[in-house]
PDB file of C-alpha atoms in Angstrom:
ATOM      1  CA  MET A1309       6.540   2.179 -13.598  1.00 65.00           C
ATOM      2  CA  PRO A1310       8.748   0.328 -11.057  1.00 81.00           C
ATOM      3  CA  LEU A1311       7.804   0.689  -7.408  1.00 86.00           C
ATOM      4  CA  ASP A1312       9.496  -0.094  -4.134  1.00 89.00           C
ATOM      5  CA  ILE A1313       7.035  -1.413  -1.570  1.00 92.00           C
ATOM      6  CA  SER A1314       7.677  -1.199   2.157  1.00 94.00           C
ATOM      7  CA  PHE A1315       5.655  -1.482   5.336  1.00 95.00           C
ATOM      8  CA  THR A1316       5.668   0.552   8.526  1.00 95.00           C
ATOM      9  CA  ILE A1317       3.830   0.233  11.833  1.00 95.00           C
ATOM     10  CA  GLU A1318       1.765   3.132  13.169  1.00 95.00           C
ATOM     11  CA  ILE A1319       0.805   3.184  16.825  1.00 93.00           C
ATOM     12  CA  ASN A1320      -2.033   5.568  17.695  1.00 91.00           C
ATOM     13  CA  GLY A1321      -1.364   7.416  14.441  1.00 90.00           C
ATOM     14  CA  LEU A1322       2.361   7.913  15.102  1.00 88.00           C
ATOM     15  CA  PRO A1323       4.647   6.122  12.616  1.00 86.00           C
ATOM     16  CA  THR A1324       7.655   4.181  13.820  1.00 85.00           C
ATOM     17  CA  ARG A1325      11.009   4.811  12.164  1.00 87.00           C
ATOM     18  CA  LYS A1326      11.535   1.240  11.054  1.00 91.00           C
ATOM     19  CA  PHE A1327      10.557   0.064   7.575  1.00 93.00           C
ATOM     20  CA  TYR A1328      10.003  -3.571   6.629  1.00 94.00           C
ATOM     21  CA  ASP A1329      10.392  -5.242   3.235  1.00 94.00           C
ATOM     22  CA  SER A1330       7.557  -7.655   3.979  1.00 95.00           C
ATOM     23  CA  TYR A1331       4.488  -7.501   6.200  1.00 96.00           C
ATOM     24  CA  PRO A1332       5.723  -7.390   9.832  1.00 95.00           C
ATOM     25  CA  THR A1333       5.128 -10.410  12.013  1.00 95.00           C
ATOM     26  CA  GLU A1334       3.034 -10.322  15.160  1.00 95.00           C
ATOM     27  CA  LYS A1335       6.205 -10.339  17.284  1.00 96.00           C
ATOM     28  CA  GLN A1336       7.587  -7.309  15.416  1.00 95.00           C
ATOM     29  CA  ILE A1337       4.312  -5.430  15.934  1.00 94.00           C
ATOM     30  CA  GLU A1338       4.272  -6.285  19.641  1.00 93.00           C
ATOM     31  CA  GLN A1339       7.890  -5.129  19.969  1.00 93.00           C
ATOM     32  CA  ALA A1340       7.035  -1.793  18.331  1.00 93.00           C
ATOM     33  CA  ILE A1341       4.170  -1.368  20.811  1.00 92.00           C
ATOM     34  CA  ARG A1342       6.482  -2.148  23.742  1.00 93.00           C
ATOM     35  CA  ASP A1343       9.025   0.382  22.445  1.00 91.00           C
ATOM     36  CA  MET A1344       6.459   3.221  22.420  1.00 90.00           C
ATOM     37  CA  PHE A1345       4.361   2.064  25.404  1.00 90.00           C
ATOM     38  CA  PRO A1346       6.802   0.376  27.828  1.00 90.00           C
ATOM     39  CA  GLN A1347       4.164   0.043  30.566  1.00 89.00           C
ATOM     40  CA  GLY A1348       1.424  -1.005  28.152  1.00 87.00           C
ATOM     41  CA  ARG A1349      -0.518   2.240  28.542  1.00 89.00           C
ATOM     42  CA  ILE A1350      -0.054   5.967  29.201  1.00 88.00           C
ATOM     43  CA  TYR A1351      -1.984   7.935  31.808  1.00 90.00           C
ATOM     44  CA  ASP A1352      -3.613  11.113  30.458  1.00 89.00           C
ATOM     45  CA  GLN A1353      -3.859  13.470  33.425  1.00 92.00           C
ATOM     46  CA  TYR A1354      -6.174  15.928  31.659  1.00 93.00           C
ATOM     47  CA  ALA A1355      -8.772  13.344  30.707  1.00 89.00           C
ATOM     48  CA  ASP A1356      -8.121  11.336  33.900  1.00 92.00           C
ATOM     49  CA  ASP A1357      -8.015   8.190  31.786  1.00 92.00           C
ATOM     50  CA  TYR A1358      -5.525   5.778  30.265  1.00 92.00           C
ATOM     51  CA  ILE A1359      -4.464   5.719  26.609  1.00 91.00           C
ATOM     52  CA  TYR A1360      -3.989   2.220  25.221  1.00 92.00           C
ATOM     53  CA  PRO A1361      -1.969   1.463  22.076  1.00 93.00           C
ATOM     54  CA  ILE A1362      -3.667   0.731  18.768  1.00 94.00           C
ATOM     55  CA  ALA A1363      -1.327  -0.592  16.083  1.00 94.00           C
ATOM     56  CA  GLN A1364      -1.887  -0.404  12.344  1.00 95.00           C
ATOM     57  CA  VAL A1365       0.381  -1.552   9.519  1.00 96.00           C
ATOM     58  CA  LYS A1366       0.669   0.805   6.554  1.00 95.00           C
ATOM     59  CA  LYS A1367       1.872  -0.156   3.089  1.00 95.00           C
ATOM     60  CA  LEU A1368       4.049   2.469   1.422  1.00 92.00           C
ATOM     61  CA  TYR A1369       4.843   2.830  -2.278  1.00 92.00           C
ATOM     62  CA  LYS A1370       7.888   4.692  -3.547  1.00 88.00           C
ATOM     63  CA  LEU A1371       8.992   5.247  -7.134  1.00 86.00           C
ATOM     64  CA  ARG A1372      12.447   3.965  -7.958  1.00 79.00           C
ATOM     65  CA  ASP A1373      15.019   6.379  -9.295  1.00 74.00           C
ATOM     66  CA  THR A1374      15.132   6.600 -13.067  1.00 64.00           C
ATOM     67  CA  GLU A1375      18.896   5.928 -13.019  1.00 63.00           C
ATOM     68  CA  GLU A1376      18.309   2.534 -11.391  1.00 55.00           C
ATOM     69  CA  ILE A1377      15.832   1.590 -14.114  1.00 54.00           C
ATOM     70  CA  LYS A1378      18.291   1.939 -17.021  1.00 55.00           C
TER      71      LYS A1378
END
């Protein structure tokens, strides 16, 4: 069963829209954090506290189309 493997970066549980063919480098992860958290943190007025980014790389598997297999 042929699979396509890709990677994506999730920051605080929110996936980014960019997919990578190989594991993203540290610079790519830092850039994704800067894109979602330009100031490095977000102030939560209800909790009266700051939210800091937590990044996680997820590996995704997708089945190839059967027409591509033939």
